[in-house]
Short mmCIF file of N, CA and C and ligand atoms in Angstrom, two decimals:
data_model
loop_
_atom_site.label_atom_id
_atom_site.label_comp_id
_atom_site.label_asym_id
_atom_site.label_seq_id
_atom_site.Cartn_x
_atom_site.Cartn_y
_atom_site.Cartn_z
N MET A 1 14.64 -5.29 16.66
CA MET A 1 13.70 -5.38 15.65
C MET A 1 14.24 -6.48 14.64
N ALA A 2 13.35 -6.80 13.62
CA ALA A 2 13.30 -7.91 13.01
C ALA A 2 12.78 -7.98 11.80
N ILE A 3 13.33 -8.59 10.54
CA ILE A 3 12.90 -8.61 9.26
C ILE A 3 12.07 -9.70 9.04
N ARG A 4 10.56 -9.44 9.08
CA ARG A 4 9.51 -10.67 9.03
C ARG A 4 9.39 -11.34 7.64
N LYS A 5 8.97 -12.46 7.64
CA LYS A 5 8.76 -13.19 6.34
C LYS A 5 7.67 -12.62 5.68
N ILE A 6 7.47 -12.47 4.45
CA ILE A 6 6.40 -11.78 3.76
C ILE A 6 5.57 -13.10 2.95
N ALA A 7 4.13 -13.06 3.46
CA ALA A 7 3.22 -13.88 2.72
C ALA A 7 3.04 -13.97 1.39
N SER A 8 2.89 -14.65 0.48
CA SER A 8 2.67 -14.90 -1.02
C SER A 8 1.24 -15.15 -1.10
N ILE A 9 0.80 -14.52 -2.55
CA ILE A 9 -0.95 -14.91 -2.76
C ILE A 9 -1.16 -16.15 -3.06
N GLY A 10 -2.05 -16.82 -2.30
CA GLY A 10 -2.30 -18.12 -2.02
C GLY A 10 -2.42 -18.38 -0.51
N HIS A 11 -1.77 -17.54 0.24
CA HIS A 11 -1.89 -18.10 1.73
C HIS A 11 -2.98 -17.22 2.27
N PRO A 12 -3.73 -17.78 2.98
CA PRO A 12 -5.42 -17.41 3.72
C PRO A 12 -4.94 -16.09 4.44
N VAL A 13 -3.76 -16.03 5.08
CA VAL A 13 -4.15 -14.77 5.69
C VAL A 13 -3.95 -13.52 5.08
N LEU A 14 -3.58 -13.60 3.75
CA LEU A 14 -3.99 -12.44 2.85
C LEU A 14 -5.46 -12.23 2.22
N ARG A 15 -6.10 -13.07 2.61
CA ARG A 15 -7.67 -13.14 2.43
C ARG A 15 -8.60 -12.98 3.37
N GLN A 16 -7.79 -12.94 4.68
CA GLN A 16 -8.75 -12.39 5.88
C GLN A 16 -8.85 -10.98 6.02
N GLN A 17 -9.95 -10.54 6.45
CA GLN A 17 -10.50 -9.18 6.89
C GLN A 17 -9.49 -9.13 8.28
N ALA A 18 -8.57 -8.00 8.35
CA ALA A 18 -7.86 -7.73 9.49
C ALA A 18 -8.67 -7.11 10.48
N ARG A 19 -8.07 -7.65 11.80
CA ARG A 19 -9.30 -6.93 13.22
C ARG A 19 -8.63 -5.68 13.42
N PRO A 20 -9.81 -4.65 14.01
CA PRO A 20 -9.43 -3.32 14.44
C PRO A 20 -8.60 -3.48 15.83
N LEU A 21 -7.69 -2.42 16.10
CA LEU A 21 -7.16 -2.46 17.34
C LEU A 21 -7.98 -1.57 18.35
N THR A 22 -7.96 -1.94 19.77
CA THR A 22 -8.28 -1.09 20.60
C THR A 22 -6.80 0.11 20.79
N ARG A 23 -7.14 1.28 21.18
CA ARG A 23 -5.88 2.04 21.75
C ARG A 23 -5.04 1.42 22.74
N GLU A 24 -5.83 0.65 23.65
CA GLU A 24 -5.02 0.10 24.83
C GLU A 24 -4.01 -1.15 24.06
N GLU A 25 -4.63 -1.81 23.30
CA GLU A 25 -3.91 -2.91 22.24
C GLU A 25 -2.42 -2.22 21.73
N LEU A 26 -2.78 -0.86 20.98
CA LEU A 26 -2.01 -0.04 20.27
C LEU A 26 -1.00 0.05 21.04
N ALA A 27 -1.12 0.48 22.31
CA ALA A 27 -0.19 0.91 23.14
C ALA A 27 0.95 0.13 23.78
N ARG A 28 0.67 -1.22 23.58
CA ARG A 28 1.31 -2.40 24.33
C ARG A 28 2.77 -2.38 23.58
N PRO A 29 3.76 -2.91 24.49
CA PRO A 29 5.28 -2.94 24.01
C PRO A 29 5.24 -3.69 22.68
N GLU A 30 4.44 -4.77 22.52
CA GLU A 30 4.75 -5.77 21.67
C GLU A 30 4.08 -5.35 20.37
N THR A 31 3.07 -4.71 20.51
CA THR A 31 2.53 -4.15 19.05
C THR A 31 3.45 -2.88 18.57
N GLN A 32 3.82 -2.09 19.50
CA GLN A 32 5.10 -1.23 19.09
C GLN A 32 6.12 -2.04 18.37
N ALA A 33 6.59 -2.96 18.81
CA ALA A 33 7.65 -3.85 18.33
C ALA A 33 7.17 -4.20 17.06
N PHE A 34 6.09 -4.77 16.96
CA PHE A 34 5.51 -5.28 15.75
C PHE A 34 5.54 -4.21 14.64
N ILE A 35 5.07 -2.78 15.03
CA ILE A 35 4.96 -1.79 14.00
C ILE A 35 6.47 -1.53 13.60
N ASP A 36 7.48 -1.69 14.46
CA ASP A 36 9.00 -1.63 14.26
C ASP A 36 9.59 -2.40 13.36
N ASP A 37 9.12 -3.66 13.33
CA ASP A 37 9.19 -4.92 12.40
C ASP A 37 8.75 -4.83 10.97
N LEU A 38 7.42 -3.99 11.11
CA LEU A 38 6.67 -3.87 9.61
C LEU A 38 7.44 -3.03 8.81
N ILE A 39 7.95 -1.75 9.69
CA ILE A 39 8.74 -0.70 8.81
C ILE A 39 10.11 -1.16 8.27
N GLU A 40 10.70 -2.16 9.14
CA GLU A 40 12.21 -2.52 8.91
C GLU A 40 11.88 -3.71 7.67
N THR A 41 10.56 -4.55 7.70
CA THR A 41 10.67 -5.64 6.65
C THR A 41 10.13 -4.62 5.58
N MET A 42 9.31 -3.55 5.57
CA MET A 42 9.05 -2.61 4.18
C MET A 42 10.35 -2.30 3.63
N ARG A 43 11.05 -1.79 4.36
CA ARG A 43 12.11 -1.06 3.92
C ARG A 43 13.44 -1.87 3.39
N ASP A 44 13.26 -3.33 3.98
CA ASP A 44 14.30 -4.08 3.59
C ASP A 44 13.82 -4.56 1.99
N ALA A 45 12.69 -4.77 1.71
CA ALA A 45 12.16 -5.40 0.47
C ALA A 45 11.79 -4.00 -0.44
N ASN A 46 12.25 -2.84 -0.04
CA ASN A 46 12.32 -1.62 -0.75
C ASN A 46 10.55 -1.96 -1.30
N GLY A 47 9.55 -1.78 -0.45
CA GLY A 47 8.26 -1.92 -0.52
C GLY A 47 7.91 -0.23 -0.55
N ALA A 48 6.59 -0.06 -1.13
CA ALA A 48 6.10 1.35 -0.88
C ALA A 48 5.11 1.48 0.57
N GLY A 49 4.98 -0.07 0.58
CA GLY A 49 3.93 0.00 1.95
C GLY A 49 3.86 -1.56 2.20
N LEU A 50 3.38 -1.64 3.40
CA LEU A 50 3.47 -3.12 4.01
C LEU A 50 2.27 -3.30 5.01
N ALA A 51 1.18 -3.92 4.73
CA ALA A 51 0.29 -4.20 5.75
C ALA A 51 0.59 -5.53 6.53
N ALA A 52 -0.32 -5.19 8.00
CA ALA A 52 0.23 -6.52 8.76
C ALA A 52 0.11 -7.87 8.35
N ASN A 53 -1.04 -8.10 7.59
CA ASN A 53 -1.27 -9.22 7.37
C ASN A 53 -0.49 -9.81 6.30
N GLN A 54 0.37 -8.88 5.64
CA GLN A 54 1.31 -9.40 4.63
C GLN A 54 2.36 -10.24 5.34
N VAL A 55 2.62 -10.03 6.80
CA VAL A 55 3.61 -10.43 7.75
C VAL A 55 2.64 -11.33 8.51
N TYR A 56 1.73 -11.98 8.22
CA TYR A 56 1.04 -12.85 8.98
C TYR A 56 0.26 -12.66 10.05
N GLN A 57 -0.13 -11.27 10.37
CA GLN A 57 -0.75 -10.91 11.18
C GLN A 57 -2.22 -9.83 10.79
N PRO A 58 -3.32 -11.01 11.24
CA PRO A 58 -4.22 -9.98 10.48
C PRO A 58 -4.84 -8.90 11.58
N ILE A 59 -4.07 -8.09 11.65
CA ILE A 59 -4.58 -6.80 12.38
C ILE A 59 -4.57 -5.20 11.59
N GLN A 60 -5.34 -4.52 11.83
CA GLN A 60 -5.62 -3.31 11.12
C GLN A 60 -4.47 -2.35 11.29
N ILE A 61 -3.18 -2.42 10.58
CA ILE A 61 -2.05 -1.86 10.72
C ILE A 61 -1.33 -1.76 9.42
N CYS A 62 -1.15 -0.86 8.73
CA CYS A 62 0.09 -0.72 7.54
C CYS A 62 0.87 0.35 7.68
N ALA A 63 1.89 0.11 7.09
CA ALA A 63 3.14 1.27 6.70
C ALA A 63 3.15 1.69 5.20
N LEU A 64 3.41 3.04 5.25
CA LEU A 64 3.82 3.44 3.66
C LEU A 64 5.11 4.24 3.84
N GLU A 65 5.52 4.29 2.91
CA GLU A 65 6.90 5.21 2.86
C GLU A 65 7.51 4.99 1.33
N VAL A 66 7.51 6.16 0.51
CA VAL A 66 8.30 6.29 -0.44
C VAL A 66 9.53 7.33 -0.37
N ARG A 67 10.78 6.68 -0.66
CA ARG A 67 11.80 7.42 -0.91
C ARG A 67 12.48 7.43 -1.74
N ASP A 68 12.31 7.80 -2.77
CA ASP A 68 13.44 7.45 -4.39
C ASP A 68 13.25 6.27 -4.42
N ASN A 69 11.92 5.50 -4.28
CA ASN A 69 12.00 3.88 -4.37
C ASN A 69 12.45 3.42 -5.67
N PRO A 70 13.36 2.04 -5.68
CA PRO A 70 14.18 1.70 -6.85
C PRO A 70 12.98 1.19 -7.56
N ARG A 71 12.03 0.29 -6.79
CA ARG A 71 10.97 -0.44 -7.45
C ARG A 71 9.91 0.02 -8.28
N TYR A 72 9.68 1.53 -7.81
CA TYR A 72 8.88 2.54 -8.33
C TYR A 72 9.29 3.85 -8.56
N PRO A 73 10.24 4.01 -9.52
CA PRO A 73 11.18 5.16 -9.78
C PRO A 73 10.34 6.60 -10.00
N TYR A 74 8.81 6.42 -10.40
CA TYR A 74 7.88 7.70 -10.79
C TYR A 74 7.03 7.97 -9.57
N LYS A 75 7.07 7.11 -8.40
CA LYS A 75 6.32 7.41 -7.38
C LYS A 75 6.60 8.51 -6.50
N PRO A 76 5.85 9.70 -6.44
CA PRO A 76 6.40 10.72 -5.42
C PRO A 76 6.66 10.33 -3.80
N ASN A 77 7.41 10.93 -3.41
CA ASN A 77 7.86 10.68 -2.12
C ASN A 77 6.75 10.71 -1.15
N ILE A 78 6.48 9.67 -0.22
CA ILE A 78 5.46 9.81 1.09
C ILE A 78 6.43 9.48 2.28
N PRO A 79 6.37 10.65 3.00
CA PRO A 79 7.18 10.48 4.40
C PRO A 79 6.63 9.04 5.30
N LEU A 80 7.22 8.44 5.99
CA LEU A 80 6.93 7.14 6.76
C LEU A 80 5.64 7.68 7.65
N THR A 81 4.47 6.56 7.29
CA THR A 81 3.37 6.87 7.78
C THR A 81 2.86 5.68 8.31
N ILE A 82 2.12 5.45 9.54
CA ILE A 82 1.62 4.22 10.04
C ILE A 82 0.08 4.79 10.37
N LEU A 83 -0.94 3.62 9.62
CA LEU A 83 -2.19 3.80 9.65
C LEU A 83 -2.69 2.64 10.55
N VAL A 84 -3.38 2.99 11.60
CA VAL A 84 -4.26 2.00 12.37
C VAL A 84 -5.60 2.18 12.25
N ASN A 85 -6.27 0.85 11.76
CA ASN A 85 -7.75 0.99 11.94
C ASN A 85 -8.11 2.30 10.68
N PRO A 86 -7.47 2.13 9.43
CA PRO A 86 -7.44 3.15 8.55
C PRO A 86 -9.12 3.20 7.84
N VAL A 87 -9.61 4.07 7.35
CA VAL A 87 -10.90 3.89 6.31
C VAL A 87 -10.50 5.14 5.49
N LEU A 88 -10.90 4.78 4.12
CA LEU A 88 -10.76 5.77 3.13
C LEU A 88 -11.91 5.89 2.83
N GLU A 89 -12.07 7.32 2.35
CA GLU A 89 -13.52 7.79 1.59
C GLU A 89 -13.07 8.45 0.28
N PRO A 90 -13.39 7.90 -0.78
CA PRO A 90 -13.23 8.69 -2.21
C PRO A 90 -13.80 9.90 -2.01
N ILE A 91 -13.10 10.92 -2.85
CA ILE A 91 -13.49 12.19 -3.04
C ILE A 91 -13.75 12.55 -4.46
N GLY A 92 -14.97 12.76 -4.85
CA GLY A 92 -15.45 12.76 -6.18
C GLY A 92 -15.33 11.67 -6.75
N SER A 93 -15.57 11.81 -8.18
CA SER A 93 -15.56 10.35 -8.77
C SER A 93 -14.45 9.87 -10.02
N GLU A 94 -13.53 11.00 -9.86
CA GLU A 94 -12.26 10.59 -10.68
C GLU A 94 -11.37 9.42 -10.30
N THR A 95 -11.05 8.82 -11.41
CA THR A 95 -10.13 7.49 -10.90
C THR A 95 -9.00 7.40 -12.27
N PHE A 96 -8.00 7.06 -11.72
CA PHE A 96 -6.86 6.81 -13.04
C PHE A 96 -6.34 5.28 -13.06
N ASP A 97 -5.68 4.86 -14.12
CA ASP A 97 -5.04 3.79 -13.96
C ASP A 97 -3.67 3.77 -13.38
N ASN A 98 -3.53 2.97 -12.48
CA ASN A 98 -2.27 2.73 -11.71
C ASN A 98 -1.78 1.42 -11.88
N TYR A 99 -0.39 1.38 -12.62
CA TYR A 99 0.15 -0.01 -12.52
C TYR A 99 0.84 -0.42 -11.50
N GLU A 100 0.33 -1.23 -10.74
CA GLU A 100 0.65 -1.93 -9.41
C GLU A 100 1.76 -3.10 -9.39
N GLY A 101 2.25 -3.04 -8.39
CA GLY A 101 2.94 -4.62 -8.16
C GLY A 101 2.77 -4.72 -6.31
N CYS A 102 3.15 -5.83 -5.90
CA CYS A 102 3.01 -6.18 -4.54
C CYS A 102 3.87 -7.13 -4.21
N LEU A 103 4.43 -6.98 -2.86
CA LEU A 103 5.37 -7.73 -2.20
C LEU A 103 4.87 -9.27 -2.09
N SER A 104 3.67 -9.28 -2.02
CA SER A 104 2.85 -10.50 -1.84
C SER A 104 2.59 -11.36 -3.05
N VAL A 105 2.80 -10.44 -4.31
CA VAL A 105 2.22 -11.25 -5.55
C VAL A 105 3.72 -10.93 -6.42
N PRO A 106 4.62 -11.87 -6.04
CA PRO A 106 5.97 -11.83 -6.69
C PRO A 106 5.93 -11.73 -8.17
N ASN A 107 6.49 -10.74 -8.61
CA ASN A 107 6.99 -10.77 -10.36
C ASN A 107 5.81 -10.75 -11.11
N LEU A 108 4.74 -9.78 -10.42
CA LEU A 108 3.55 -9.62 -11.38
C LEU A 108 3.17 -8.04 -11.26
N ARG A 109 2.93 -7.19 -11.97
CA ARG A 109 2.20 -5.89 -12.21
C ARG A 109 0.91 -6.01 -13.25
N GLY A 110 0.11 -5.16 -12.73
CA GLY A 110 -0.90 -4.91 -13.40
C GLY A 110 -1.59 -3.56 -13.34
N LEU A 111 -2.45 -3.12 -14.24
CA LEU A 111 -3.33 -1.84 -14.44
C LEU A 111 -4.50 -1.92 -13.43
N VAL A 112 -4.53 -1.02 -12.56
CA VAL A 112 -5.74 -1.10 -11.45
C VAL A 112 -6.39 0.67 -11.64
N PRO A 113 -7.62 0.46 -11.71
CA PRO A 113 -8.23 1.53 -11.71
C PRO A 113 -8.54 2.16 -9.80
N ARG A 114 -8.16 3.29 -9.83
CA ARG A 114 -7.98 3.91 -8.26
C ARG A 114 -8.56 5.08 -8.46
N HIS A 115 -9.18 5.50 -7.06
CA HIS A 115 -9.75 7.04 -7.05
C HIS A 115 -8.49 7.86 -6.87
N ALA A 116 -8.58 9.24 -7.84
CA ALA A 116 -7.65 9.96 -7.51
C ALA A 116 -7.50 10.65 -6.34
N GLU A 117 -8.50 10.79 -5.67
CA GLU A 117 -8.46 11.55 -4.18
C GLU A 117 -9.27 10.93 -3.15
N VAL A 118 -8.69 10.76 -1.96
CA VAL A 118 -9.49 9.91 -1.04
C VAL A 118 -9.04 10.56 0.25
N ARG A 119 -10.16 10.57 1.04
CA ARG A 119 -9.87 11.08 2.51
C ARG A 119 -9.26 9.85 3.33
N VAL A 120 -8.59 10.18 4.02
CA VAL A 120 -7.79 8.99 5.02
C VAL A 120 -8.07 9.49 6.52
N ARG A 121 -8.73 8.48 7.13
CA ARG A 121 -8.98 8.60 8.35
C ARG A 121 -8.26 7.44 9.08
N ALA A 122 -7.65 7.52 10.33
CA ALA A 122 -6.99 6.53 11.00
C ALA A 122 -6.42 7.07 12.20
N TRP A 123 -5.70 6.02 13.14
CA TRP A 123 -4.75 6.59 14.14
C TRP A 123 -3.58 6.46 13.72
N ASP A 124 -2.57 7.33 14.32
CA ASP A 124 -1.06 6.98 14.07
C ASP A 124 -0.59 5.92 14.95
N ARG A 125 0.52 5.82 15.33
CA ARG A 125 0.98 4.48 15.93
C ARG A 125 0.91 4.83 17.42
N GLU A 126 0.77 6.24 17.80
CA GLU A 126 0.38 6.74 18.98
C GLU A 126 -0.62 6.91 19.59
N GLY A 127 -1.67 6.39 18.56
CA GLY A 127 -3.21 6.41 18.80
C GLY A 127 -3.97 7.71 18.55
N ARG A 128 -3.47 8.67 18.07
CA ARG A 128 -3.83 9.92 17.69
C ARG A 128 -4.42 9.87 16.25
N ASP A 129 -5.39 10.83 16.25
CA ASP A 129 -6.39 11.03 15.19
C ASP A 129 -5.47 11.55 13.84
N VAL A 130 -5.61 10.84 12.76
CA VAL A 130 -5.11 11.01 11.59
C VAL A 130 -6.33 11.31 10.44
N ASP A 131 -6.19 12.47 9.83
CA ASP A 131 -7.22 12.79 9.04
C ASP A 131 -6.86 13.80 8.06
N HIS A 132 -6.60 13.20 6.62
CA HIS A 132 -5.93 13.96 5.58
C HIS A 132 -6.16 13.43 4.17
N ILE A 133 -5.90 14.35 3.09
CA ILE A 133 -6.33 13.87 2.00
C ILE A 133 -5.11 13.37 1.04
N ALA A 134 -5.33 12.24 0.43
CA ALA A 134 -4.33 11.61 -0.36
C ALA A 134 -4.69 11.95 -1.46
N ARG A 135 -3.72 12.22 -2.71
CA ARG A 135 -3.94 12.53 -3.96
C ARG A 135 -3.31 11.92 -4.87
N GLY A 136 -3.78 11.32 -6.11
CA GLY A 136 -2.98 11.02 -7.49
C GLY A 136 -2.35 9.68 -7.26
N ILE A 137 -1.13 9.63 -7.64
CA ILE A 137 -0.39 8.30 -7.25
C ILE A 137 -0.12 7.80 -5.81
N SER A 138 -0.16 8.96 -4.92
CA SER A 138 0.05 8.52 -3.77
C SER A 138 -1.18 7.67 -3.15
N ALA A 139 -2.43 8.34 -3.66
CA ALA A 139 -3.87 7.95 -3.37
C ALA A 139 -3.90 6.61 -3.47
N GLY A 140 -3.19 6.10 -4.87
CA GLY A 140 -3.37 4.57 -5.22
C GLY A 140 -2.57 3.80 -4.35
N THR A 141 -1.43 4.42 -3.78
CA THR A 141 -0.50 3.58 -2.80
C THR A 141 -1.47 3.37 -1.51
N TYR A 142 -2.34 4.28 -1.30
CA TYR A 142 -2.90 4.32 0.00
C TYR A 142 -4.09 3.18 -0.13
N GLN A 143 -4.60 3.33 -1.18
CA GLN A 143 -5.77 2.27 -1.60
C GLN A 143 -5.11 1.04 -1.68
N HIS A 144 -4.28 0.78 -2.14
CA HIS A 144 -3.31 -0.58 -2.38
C HIS A 144 -3.25 -1.35 -0.79
N GLU A 145 -2.84 -0.38 0.06
CA GLU A 145 -2.45 -0.96 1.58
C GLU A 145 -3.47 -1.01 2.07
N VAL A 146 -4.75 -0.29 2.10
CA VAL A 146 -5.97 -0.50 3.02
C VAL A 146 -6.61 -1.46 2.50
N ASP A 147 -6.67 -2.04 0.92
CA ASP A 147 -7.01 -3.09 0.48
C ASP A 147 -6.62 -4.22 1.09
N HIS A 148 -5.48 -4.46 1.50
CA HIS A 148 -4.71 -5.35 1.92
C HIS A 148 -5.46 -5.67 3.35
N LEU A 149 -5.99 -4.75 4.27
CA LEU A 149 -6.45 -5.05 5.67
C LEU A 149 -7.78 -5.61 5.19
N LEU A 150 -8.49 -5.53 3.98
CA LEU A 150 -9.85 -5.91 3.90
C LEU A 150 -9.75 -7.29 2.99
N GLY A 151 -8.42 -7.82 3.02
CA GLY A 151 -8.36 -9.10 2.19
C GLY A 151 -8.48 -9.12 0.84
N THR A 152 -7.92 -7.81 0.21
CA THR A 152 -8.09 -7.62 -1.20
C THR A 152 -7.04 -7.41 -1.68
N LEU A 153 -6.27 -7.92 -3.00
CA LEU A 153 -5.16 -7.90 -3.78
C LEU A 153 -5.29 -7.13 -4.73
N PHE A 154 -4.29 -6.39 -5.09
CA PHE A 154 -4.42 -5.75 -6.54
C PHE A 154 -4.96 -6.48 -7.79
N VAL A 155 -4.52 -7.78 -7.64
CA VAL A 155 -5.15 -8.40 -8.91
C VAL A 155 -6.48 -8.81 -9.08
N ASP A 156 -7.04 -8.54 -7.68
CA ASP A 156 -8.63 -8.61 -7.80
C ASP A 156 -9.13 -7.52 -8.43
N ARG A 157 -8.57 -6.29 -8.40
CA ARG A 157 -9.20 -5.19 -9.20
C ARG A 157 -8.59 -4.71 -10.44
N VAL A 158 -7.72 -5.72 -11.08
CA VAL A 158 -7.28 -5.54 -12.51
C VAL A 158 -8.50 -5.92 -13.44
N VAL A 159 -8.70 -4.81 -14.40
CA VAL A 159 -9.84 -4.76 -15.34
C VAL A 159 -9.47 -5.35 -16.30
N ASP A 160 -8.33 -5.19 -16.99
CA ASP A 160 -7.75 -6.04 -18.26
C ASP A 160 -6.89 -6.61 -17.94
N SER A 161 -6.97 -8.21 -18.23
CA SER A 161 -5.98 -8.93 -17.56
C SER A 161 -4.76 -8.95 -18.73
N LYS A 162 -4.83 -8.25 -19.91
CA LYS A 162 -3.91 -8.25 -20.65
C LYS A 162 -2.75 -7.07 -20.29
N SER A 163 -3.20 -6.36 -19.41
CA SER A 163 -2.29 -5.67 -18.73
C SER A 163 -1.09 -6.04 -17.67
N LEU A 164 -1.47 -7.45 -17.23
CA LEU A 164 -0.40 -8.31 -16.24
C LEU A 164 0.98 -8.40 -17.32
N CYS A 165 1.85 -8.26 -16.32
CA CYS A 165 3.33 -8.61 -16.76
C CYS A 165 4.21 -8.59 -15.87
N THR A 166 5.60 -9.47 -16.17
CA THR A 166 6.30 -9.44 -14.96
C THR A 166 7.07 -8.14 -15.05
N TRP A 167 7.85 -7.95 -13.94
CA TRP A 167 8.64 -6.73 -13.89
C TRP A 167 9.56 -6.62 -14.92
N THR A 168 10.21 -7.49 -15.54
CA THR A 168 11.32 -7.35 -16.78
C THR A 168 10.48 -6.92 -17.73
N GLU A 169 9.22 -7.55 -17.91
CA GLU A 169 8.31 -7.29 -19.31
C GLU A 169 7.90 -5.65 -19.08
N PHE A 170 7.55 -5.41 -17.78
CA PHE A 170 7.13 -4.30 -17.47
C PHE A 170 8.34 -2.98 -17.92
N GLU A 171 9.47 -3.05 -17.64
CA GLU A 171 10.26 -2.37 -17.73
C GLU A 171 10.53 -2.48 -19.17
N ARG A 172 10.28 -3.43 -19.91
CA ARG A 172 11.00 -3.45 -21.26
C ARG A 172 9.69 -2.79 -22.08
N TYR A 173 8.26 -2.82 -21.83
CA TYR A 173 7.38 -2.38 -22.51
C TYR A 173 6.20 -1.62 -22.13
N GLN A 174 6.25 -1.12 -20.78
CA GLN A 174 5.05 -0.19 -20.24
C GLN A 174 6.00 0.77 -19.37
N LEU A 175 6.98 0.67 -18.79
CA LEU A 175 7.68 1.59 -18.18
C LEU A 175 7.53 3.08 -18.62
N ALA A 176 8.13 3.42 -19.89
CA ALA A 176 8.23 4.49 -20.48
C ALA A 176 6.68 5.36 -20.41
N GLY A 177 6.05 4.44 -21.26
CA GLY A 177 4.65 5.04 -21.22
C GLY A 177 3.88 4.98 -20.19
N PHE A 178 4.21 4.58 -18.93
CA PHE A 178 3.25 4.83 -17.53
C PHE A 178 4.27 5.91 -16.88
N VAL A 179 5.44 6.21 -17.07
CA VAL A 179 6.05 7.23 -16.28
C VAL A 179 5.63 8.29 -17.05
N GLU A 180 5.26 8.44 -18.23
CA GLU A 180 4.82 9.66 -18.97
C GLU A 180 3.06 9.90 -18.18
N ARG A 181 2.52 8.84 -18.29
CA ARG A 181 1.11 9.06 -17.67
C ARG A 181 1.22 9.36 -16.05
N ALA A 182 1.89 8.82 -15.31
CA ALA A 182 2.24 9.01 -14.11
C ALA A 182 2.65 10.55 -13.92
N GLY A 183 3.46 11.21 -14.69
CA GLY A 183 3.89 12.46 -14.57
C GLY A 183 2.88 13.36 -14.76
N ALA A 184 2.06 13.16 -15.72
CA ALA A 184 0.66 14.17 -15.73
C ALA A 184 -0.33 13.79 -14.68
N ILE A 185 -0.33 12.85 -13.92
CA ILE A 185 -1.11 12.77 -12.69
C ILE A 185 -0.31 13.37 -11.65
N VAL A 186 0.84 13.46 -11.66
CA VAL A 186 1.43 13.72 -10.52
C VAL A 186 1.51 15.83 -10.75
N ALA A 187 1.46 16.00 -12.21
CA ALA A 187 1.27 17.51 -12.32
C ALA A 187 0.05 17.78 -11.96
N ARG A 188 -0.98 16.99 -12.04
CA ARG A 188 -2.23 17.54 -11.64
C ARG A 188 -2.63 17.31 -10.42
N TYR A 189 -2.32 16.36 -9.71
CA TYR A 189 -2.57 16.28 -8.22
C TYR A 189 -1.37 16.71 -7.14
N GLY A 190 -0.33 16.80 -7.64
CA GLY A 190 0.82 17.48 -6.78
C GLY A 190 1.30 16.03 -6.08
N SER A 191 0.91 15.03 -6.49
CA SER A 191 1.60 14.01 -5.53
C SER A 191 1.27 12.43 -6.38
ZN1 ZN B 201 0.78 -5.19 -1.69
#
């Protein structure tokens, strides 16, 4: 396993539409080793998720995991999840404003409207079908990661550019208010 370099905003790989994988490609040892690297790199950087094109591989694989994350202390935990060829489908029309950051957009956060509930269909790393519903703050994390595979970054979805802030100023001026709003979302959606 190895920790990979993470691409920063401005690198064209982050704007590429990632390519879907076949089950045969997914089963190859090099693809499985790549998934191990993706997980290790995500954990090393304290990411809540990491998409393959963030480590310069434009293929449709992303990892998510939240375990008492120090970058996002208000995020509910998400067990380690690998999504291959994921497709998200919004359920209902409700949205909420999520304060997002990204390992590929250093030291910037901003408010992004996200669907409150999405159906997640994908394969896991074994090629088995995944079909579940993600809700609330966790649904925002899923949408952020699947956006990466479509070549979209959270900054593209920021509606009010005045919400943009560095991590220090987020903690100084936004964290307390957002933790309260995030708590209300978690109470409502259970995640
Ligand atoms: Zn990101």
